[in-house]
Amino acid sequence: METQTGKLVVEKVGGKSTVTRCFSKYPLKFIIPNKVGSSETDAVWIYTLTYGGGIVSGDSISSELSIGDGCTAVLTTQASTKVYKALGSKCSEQILEARIGSDALLAVIPDPVTCFSTARYSQKQIFRVVSDSSLVVVDWITSGRHESGEKWDFELYKSTNHIFLEGDQPLFLDTVLLEQGSISKITEHMRDYQVVAMVILLGPKLKQIQIQVQENVKRMMSEQLYIPSTALHPHGKTQSNHHFAKPDFIASCSIFGPKEIGIVVRLASTTTESVYRFLQHQLAGMETLLGVAPYS
C-alpha cells in the first residue's frame, strides 16, 4: 500500500462512539462535526474532503478506518467526488481499509463519483467484519458533466469492493470496470443511462431494512416491466409489433453470505436525481441508527 494519507479510530468513551485518533495529510482532510442529528443517537459522522475540490491526476489517497465494538460511524462526503483530467497515463487512486468490530455499524454513504473527460480513476475498498458487524456501502458513479456534453468520456474507472469475515474468509468480492476500448466506447454500452450504482446492506442491525428494500425493488421492477394485457393476443402471445419503452430506472437485488446476512442492490438510471430519491427512500429507516437519514 502507498504511504498512508489518513487514519481514523472510533472507540467507546464514556459509553459513546468517539473518534480517538484522527490523522490526515494532503490531499485528504477529515471533518468531524461535534454532533449530527439527534443528541440521543450514538453515531460519529466523518466527512472526507480533498483540497481543491477534487482528485487531480496522479493523486494517491490511502486511508485506514477502525470501528470499535459497539460503535456506529458514518463516512460520507460534502459533494460528489470529482476526478479531473488525466495527464498522460497517470491514474488517480483511492484505497480504504476498514475494520468493523462486534455489534458495530459502519455506513459508507458518499455522493457519487464524477469523472471528467480523459480522467483515469481507481478505487478499492476493503472491509473486514465479524459475524455480528453491520455495514452499509453506497458506491456510485455518474457519466460526467453530461449537461455540458460529457457522457462517459473518461478513459478509465475501476471500483473494487471486498468484504472479508474473520480469518480473511471472502464474503463479498466485486469489481466494476469501465474503460474506453479501441473498438467500442463506454457510452455505446451505457445507452441513455447516466448513473450506475451499487448498495450493500450487511448485518443484523440492518435486517429489517434489507427485507424492506428487497420487497420495494421487487415491486418497483414488476410494475415497470409489467406486460399490459392489451399487448397480448387472445391465445397469450405477445404482438410482434408491440414495443416496450426502456425503463428510466433499473434495479436488481440479490442475497449473499451465510444465513443470507447481506444483500446487494444494483442500479442504473437516466438521472442522478432518481438515484438520490431511491437512496433517500430505501435508507430512511437508518435515521434511528445514524441520527439523520442518509441523503436527506
Tab-separated table of C-alpha atoms in Angstrom:
chain	number	residue	atom	x	y	z
A	1	MET	CA	0.000	0.000	0.000
A	2	GLU	CA	1.088	3.582	-0.633
A	3	THR	CA	2.127	5.853	2.235
A	4	GLN	CA	-0.941	6.344	4.369
A	5	THR	CA	-2.733	9.670	3.963
A	6	GLY	CA	-5.451	9.111	6.577
A	7	LYS	CA	-6.229	7.094	9.688
A	8	LEU	CA	-9.282	7.135	11.963
A	9	VAL	CA	-10.094	5.141	15.077
A	10	VAL	CA	-13.578	5.142	16.639
A	11	GLU	CA	-13.948	3.680	20.138
A	12	LYS	CA	-16.379	3.773	23.046
A	13	VAL	CA	-15.522	6.542	25.512
A	14	GLY	CA	-17.913	7.092	28.378
A	15	GLY	CA	-20.431	4.880	26.608
A	16	LYS	CA	-20.369	6.981	23.411
A	17	SER	CA	-18.864	6.362	19.968
A	18	THR	CA	-15.879	8.724	19.838
A	19	VAL	CA	-13.034	9.443	17.405
A	20	THR	CA	-9.952	8.670	19.493
A	21	ARG	CA	-7.429	9.048	16.674
A	22	CYS	CA	-7.585	11.207	13.564
A	23	PHE	CA	-4.746	11.748	11.119
A	24	SER	CA	-4.805	13.060	7.554
A	25	LYS	CA	-2.441	14.775	5.168
A	26	TYR	CA	-2.580	16.258	1.681
A	27	PRO	CA	-4.598	15.688	-0.440
A	28	LEU	CA	-7.030	14.273	2.156
A	29	LYS	CA	-8.793	16.014	5.016
A	30	PHE	CA	-11.338	14.788	7.576
A	31	ILE	CA	-14.060	16.942	9.112
A	32	ILE	CA	-15.787	15.559	12.212
A	33	PRO	CA	-18.770	17.656	13.414
A	34	ASN	CA	-19.469	17.632	17.140
A	35	LYS	CA	-22.960	16.262	16.505
A	36	VAL	CA	-25.112	15.405	13.526
A	37	GLY	CA	-28.790	14.832	14.168
A	38	SER	CA	-30.392	13.872	17.452
A	39	SER	CA	-28.201	14.039	20.583
A	40	GLU	CA	-29.844	10.791	21.670
A	41	THR	CA	-28.258	8.916	18.758
A	42	ASP	CA	-24.818	7.407	19.279
A	43	ALA	CA	-23.149	7.907	15.890
A	44	VAL	CA	-19.978	9.628	14.690
A	45	TRP	CA	-20.170	11.378	11.306
A	46	ILE	CA	-16.946	11.757	9.311
A	47	TYR	CA	-16.724	13.888	6.156
A	48	THR	CA	-13.863	13.334	3.714
A	49	LEU	CA	-12.573	16.272	1.674
A	50	THR	CA	-9.892	16.768	-0.941
A	51	TYR	CA	-8.011	20.026	-1.314
A	52	GLY	CA	-9.044	21.945	-4.416
A	53	GLY	CA	-12.436	20.264	-4.540
A	54	GLY	CA	-11.424	17.116	-6.345
A	55	ILE	CA	-8.843	14.474	-7.202
A	56	VAL	CA	-6.196	15.511	-9.698
A	57	SER	CA	-4.120	13.361	-11.986
A	58	GLY	CA	-1.719	11.130	-10.092
A	59	ASP	CA	-3.246	11.658	-6.625
A	60	SER	CA	-2.966	8.602	-4.382
A	61	ILE	CA	-5.123	8.527	-1.245
A	62	SER	CA	-4.830	5.655	1.203
A	63	SER	CA	-6.773	5.615	4.462
A	64	GLU	CA	-7.490	3.235	7.298
A	65	LEU	CA	-10.596	3.150	9.489
A	66	SER	CA	-11.186	1.154	12.667
A	67	ILE	CA	-14.666	0.963	14.205
A	68	GLY	CA	-14.544	-0.479	17.720
A	69	ASP	CA	-17.005	-2.909	19.285
A	70	GLY	CA	-20.484	-1.449	19.716
A	71	CYS	CA	-19.656	1.794	17.862
A	72	THR	CA	-21.518	3.463	14.996
A	73	ALA	CA	-19.774	5.599	12.367
A	74	VAL	CA	-20.734	7.261	9.081
A	75	LEU	CA	-18.200	8.021	6.342
A	76	THR	CA	-19.534	10.473	3.794
A	77	THR	CA	-18.726	13.461	1.571
A	78	GLN	CA	-19.983	17.036	1.262
A	79	ALA	CA	-20.420	16.800	-2.510
A	80	SER	CA	-19.667	14.494	-5.415
A	81	THR	CA	-16.074	13.293	-5.737
A	82	LYS	CA	-14.707	14.997	-8.847
A	83	VAL	CA	-11.865	13.337	-10.733
A	84	TYR	CA	-10.122	15.747	-13.075
A	85	LYS	CA	-8.454	15.129	-16.426
A	86	ALA	CA	-5.541	12.722	-16.571
A	87	LEU	CA	-2.059	13.863	-17.552
A	88	GLY	CA	-0.784	11.178	-19.860
A	89	SER	CA	-1.440	7.705	-18.468
A	90	LYS	CA	-1.412	8.730	-14.785
A	91	CYS	CA	-4.215	7.134	-12.771
A	92	SER	CA	-5.677	8.692	-9.628
A	93	GLU	CA	-6.500	6.222	-6.890
A	94	GLN	CA	-8.206	5.890	-3.532
A	95	ILE	CA	-7.818	2.963	-1.142
A	96	LEU	CA	-9.828	2.445	2.032
A	97	GLU	CA	-9.287	-0.351	4.533
A	98	ALA	CA	-11.874	-0.593	7.308
A	99	ARG	CA	-12.284	-2.917	10.277
A	100	ILE	CA	-15.716	-3.154	11.878
A	101	GLY	CA	-15.898	-4.636	15.377
A	102	SER	CA	-18.513	-6.753	17.087
A	103	ASP	CA	-22.007	-5.201	17.222
A	104	ALA	CA	-20.580	-2.170	15.361
A	105	LEU	CA	-22.061	-0.356	12.350
A	106	LEU	CA	-20.250	1.472	9.555
A	107	ALA	CA	-22.167	3.377	6.875
A	108	VAL	CA	-20.138	4.459	3.831
A	109	ILE	CA	-22.584	6.781	2.073
A	110	PRO	CA	-20.752	9.233	-0.220
A	111	ASP	CA	-22.130	11.324	-3.025
A	112	PRO	CA	-21.342	9.929	-6.489
A	113	VAL	CA	-18.008	9.978	-8.279
A	114	THR	CA	-17.911	12.263	-11.317
A	115	CYS	CA	-15.026	11.634	-13.722
A	116	PHE	CA	-14.210	14.403	-16.186
A	117	SER	CA	-13.165	13.834	-19.787
A	118	THR	CA	-9.967	11.711	-20.138
A	119	ALA	CA	-9.828	11.016	-16.358
A	120	ARG	CA	-8.330	7.753	-15.104
A	121	TYR	CA	-9.508	6.675	-11.654
A	122	SER	CA	-9.332	3.563	-9.491
A	123	GLN	CA	-10.756	2.991	-6.036
A	124	LYS	CA	-10.560	-0.032	-3.744
A	125	GLN	CA	-12.448	-0.548	-0.503
A	126	ILE	CA	-11.666	-3.470	1.789
A	127	PHE	CA	-13.920	-4.186	4.765
A	128	ARG	CA	-13.064	-6.684	7.492
A	129	VAL	CA	-16.066	-7.703	9.574
A	130	VAL	CA	-17.049	-10.199	12.253
A	131	SER	CA	-20.244	-12.248	12.320
A	132	ASP	CA	-22.365	-9.546	14.010
A	133	SER	CA	-20.874	-6.457	12.320
A	134	SER	CA	-23.217	-4.290	10.249
A	135	LEU	CA	-22.181	-2.438	7.099
A	136	VAL	CA	-23.756	-0.158	4.510
A	137	VAL	CA	-21.840	0.754	1.356
A	138	VAL	CA	-23.136	3.007	-1.418
A	139	ASP	CA	-20.840	3.074	-4.437
A	140	TRP	CA	-21.925	5.063	-7.485
A	141	ILE	CA	-20.712	6.995	-10.499
A	142	THR	CA	-22.271	9.470	-12.921
A	143	SER	CA	-21.478	9.763	-16.619
A	144	GLY	CA	-19.645	13.052	-16.033
A	145	ARG	CA	-20.720	16.604	-16.803
A	146	HIS	CA	-23.431	15.385	-19.151
A	147	GLU	CA	-25.208	18.757	-19.104
A	148	SER	CA	-22.022	20.089	-20.793
A	149	GLY	CA	-21.970	17.291	-23.335
A	150	GLU	CA	-19.574	14.968	-21.485
A	151	LYS	CA	-21.098	11.498	-21.321
A	152	TRP	CA	-18.864	8.630	-20.204
A	153	ASP	CA	-15.865	10.447	-21.711
A	154	PHE	CA	-13.326	9.381	-19.097
A	155	GLU	CA	-10.624	6.862	-20.005
A	156	LEU	CA	-10.859	4.508	-17.024
A	157	TYR	CA	-12.981	3.901	-13.945
A	158	LYS	CA	-12.391	0.910	-11.703
A	159	SER	CA	-14.140	0.310	-8.383
A	160	THR	CA	-13.426	-2.714	-6.193
A	161	ASN	CA	-15.298	-3.659	-3.013
A	162	HIS	CA	-14.162	-6.632	-0.950
A	163	ILE	CA	-15.666	-7.825	2.345
A	164	PHE	CA	-13.884	-10.428	4.462
A	165	LEU	CA	-15.084	-12.302	7.543
A	166	GLU	CA	-12.764	-13.368	10.372
A	167	GLY	CA	-9.715	-15.214	9.174
A	168	ASP	CA	-9.790	-13.456	5.780
A	169	GLN	CA	-12.726	-15.556	4.602
A	170	PRO	CA	-14.097	-13.916	1.421
A	171	LEU	CA	-17.689	-12.829	1.906
A	172	PHE	CA	-18.254	-10.412	-0.994
A	173	LEU	CA	-15.867	-9.695	-3.886
A	174	ASP	CA	-16.899	-7.232	-6.576
A	175	THR	CA	-15.205	-5.092	-9.227
A	176	VAL	CA	-16.737	-2.680	-11.731
A	177	LEU	CA	-14.526	-1.718	-14.679
A	178	LEU	CA	-15.417	0.903	-17.281
A	179	GLU	CA	-12.713	1.516	-19.870
A	180	GLN	CA	-12.665	3.101	-23.288
A	181	GLY	CA	-11.933	0.491	-25.946
A	182	SER	CA	-10.377	0.818	-29.361
A	183	ILE	CA	-13.498	-0.617	-30.966
A	184	SER	CA	-16.380	0.480	-28.735
A	185	LYS	CA	-16.821	3.365	-26.328
A	186	ILE	CA	-18.360	3.256	-22.850
A	187	THR	CA	-21.239	5.466	-23.962
A	188	GLU	CA	-22.304	2.859	-26.556
A	189	HIS	CA	-22.770	0.255	-23.825
A	190	MET	CA	-24.469	2.648	-21.401
A	191	ARG	CA	-27.046	3.858	-23.917
A	192	ASP	CA	-29.003	6.662	-22.232
A	193	TYR	CA	-28.164	5.688	-18.658
A	194	GLN	CA	-26.218	8.388	-16.823
A	195	VAL	CA	-25.715	6.734	-13.418
A	196	VAL	CA	-24.724	3.279	-12.208
A	197	ALA	CA	-24.785	2.426	-8.511
A	198	MET	CA	-24.400	-0.395	-6.025
A	199	VAL	CA	-25.744	-0.612	-2.468
A	200	ILE	CA	-24.547	-3.229	0.032
A	201	LEU	CA	-26.523	-3.887	3.229
A	202	LEU	CA	-24.964	-6.355	5.642
A	203	GLY	CA	-25.514	-7.489	9.196
A	204	PRO	CA	-28.102	-7.872	11.963
A	205	LYS	CA	-28.781	-4.169	12.611
A	206	LEU	CA	-29.972	-3.789	9.021
A	207	LYS	CA	-32.074	-6.946	8.696
A	208	GLN	CA	-35.421	-5.167	8.635
A	209	ILE	CA	-34.160	-2.605	6.118
A	210	GLN	CA	-32.847	-5.441	3.936
A	211	ILE	CA	-36.272	-7.092	3.906
A	212	GLN	CA	-37.993	-3.813	3.049
A	213	VAL	CA	-35.535	-2.965	0.260
A	214	GLN	CA	-35.958	-6.404	-1.319
A	215	GLU	CA	-39.735	-6.019	-1.304
A	216	ASN	CA	-39.555	-2.484	-2.706
A	217	VAL	CA	-37.175	-3.398	-5.528
A	218	LYS	CA	-39.294	-6.413	-6.487
A	219	ARG	CA	-42.438	-4.278	-6.565
A	220	MET	CA	-40.798	-1.415	-8.487
A	221	MET	CA	-39.439	-3.624	-11.227
A	222	SER	CA	-42.568	-5.784	-11.535
A	223	GLU	CA	-44.551	-2.580	-12.133
A	224	GLN	CA	-42.035	-1.227	-14.667
A	225	LEU	CA	-41.700	-4.493	-16.571
A	226	TYR	CA	-45.376	-5.474	-16.390
A	227	ILE	CA	-46.749	-6.501	-19.792
A	228	PRO	CA	-50.206	-4.953	-20.317
A	229	SER	CA	-52.907	-7.459	-21.210
A	230	THR	CA	-53.783	-5.329	-24.247
A	231	ALA	CA	-50.389	-6.292	-25.674
A	232	LEU	CA	-51.403	-9.941	-25.845
A	233	HIS	CA	-53.276	-11.894	-28.436
A	234	PRO	CA	-56.269	-13.907	-27.227
A	235	HIS	CA	-54.032	-17.002	-27.123
A	236	GLY	CA	-51.464	-15.272	-24.881
A	237	LYS	CA	-48.827	-14.489	-27.496
A	238	THR	CA	-47.270	-11.022	-27.433
A	239	GLN	CA	-47.966	-8.951	-30.524
A	240	SER	CA	-44.790	-8.712	-32.600
A	241	ASN	CA	-45.372	-5.019	-33.377
A	242	HIS	CA	-45.662	-4.009	-29.703
A	243	HIS	CA	-42.597	-2.161	-28.409
A	244	PHE	CA	-41.851	-1.654	-24.744
A	245	ALA	CA	-40.166	1.543	-23.628
A	246	LYS	CA	-36.775	1.162	-21.992
A	247	PRO	CA	-37.131	1.863	-18.248
A	248	ASP	CA	-35.597	5.113	-16.998
A	249	PHE	CA	-34.635	3.329	-13.785
A	250	ILE	CA	-33.493	-0.272	-13.355
A	251	ALA	CA	-32.867	-2.043	-10.046
A	252	SER	CA	-31.948	-5.602	-9.118
A	253	CYS	CA	-31.425	-7.206	-5.729
A	254	SER	CA	-29.602	-10.368	-4.658
A	255	ILE	CA	-28.617	-12.080	-1.413
A	256	PHE	CA	-25.127	-13.131	-0.362
A	257	GLY	CA	-23.291	-14.629	2.596
A	258	PRO	CA	-24.039	-17.397	5.119
A	259	LYS	CA	-27.566	-17.289	6.532
A	260	GLU	CA	-28.338	-14.602	3.913
A	261	ILE	CA	-26.684	-11.904	6.046
A	262	GLY	CA	-26.243	-9.448	3.172
A	263	ILE	CA	-27.950	-8.067	0.102
A	264	VAL	CA	-26.582	-6.135	-2.855
A	265	VAL	CA	-28.715	-3.776	-4.936
A	266	ARG	CA	-27.552	-2.671	-8.381
A	267	LEU	CA	-28.997	0.376	-10.114
A	268	ALA	CA	-28.900	2.107	-13.481
A	269	SER	CA	-30.710	5.366	-14.130
A	270	THR	CA	-31.055	8.128	-16.684
A	271	THR	CA	-30.876	10.788	-13.934
A	272	THR	CA	-28.846	11.369	-10.780
A	273	GLU	CA	-31.907	12.763	-9.003
A	274	SER	CA	-33.824	9.493	-9.266
A	275	VAL	CA	-30.957	7.600	-7.595
A	276	TYR	CA	-30.863	10.169	-4.787
A	277	ARG	CA	-34.611	9.684	-4.306
A	278	PHE	CA	-34.214	5.903	-4.266
A	279	LEU	CA	-31.450	6.084	-1.654
A	280	GLN	CA	-33.393	8.552	0.481
A	281	HIS	CA	-36.464	6.337	0.479
A	282	GLN	CA	-34.792	2.945	0.914
A	283	LEU	CA	-32.352	4.062	3.633
A	284	ALA	CA	-34.776	6.279	5.548
A	285	GLY	CA	-35.101	3.607	8.248
A	286	MET	CA	-31.465	4.202	9.219
A	287	GLU	CA	-32.304	7.542	10.812
A	288	THR	CA	-32.756	5.905	14.221
A	289	LEU	CA	-29.268	4.367	13.917
A	290	LEU	CA	-27.406	7.339	12.447
A	291	GLY	CA	-29.291	10.363	13.798
A	292	VAL	CA	-30.032	11.611	10.268
A	293	ALA	CA	-31.484	9.716	7.331
A	294	PRO	CA	-28.861	9.176	4.594
A	295	TYR	CA	-29.046	11.613	1.675
A	296	SER	CA	-31.681	13.701	3.401
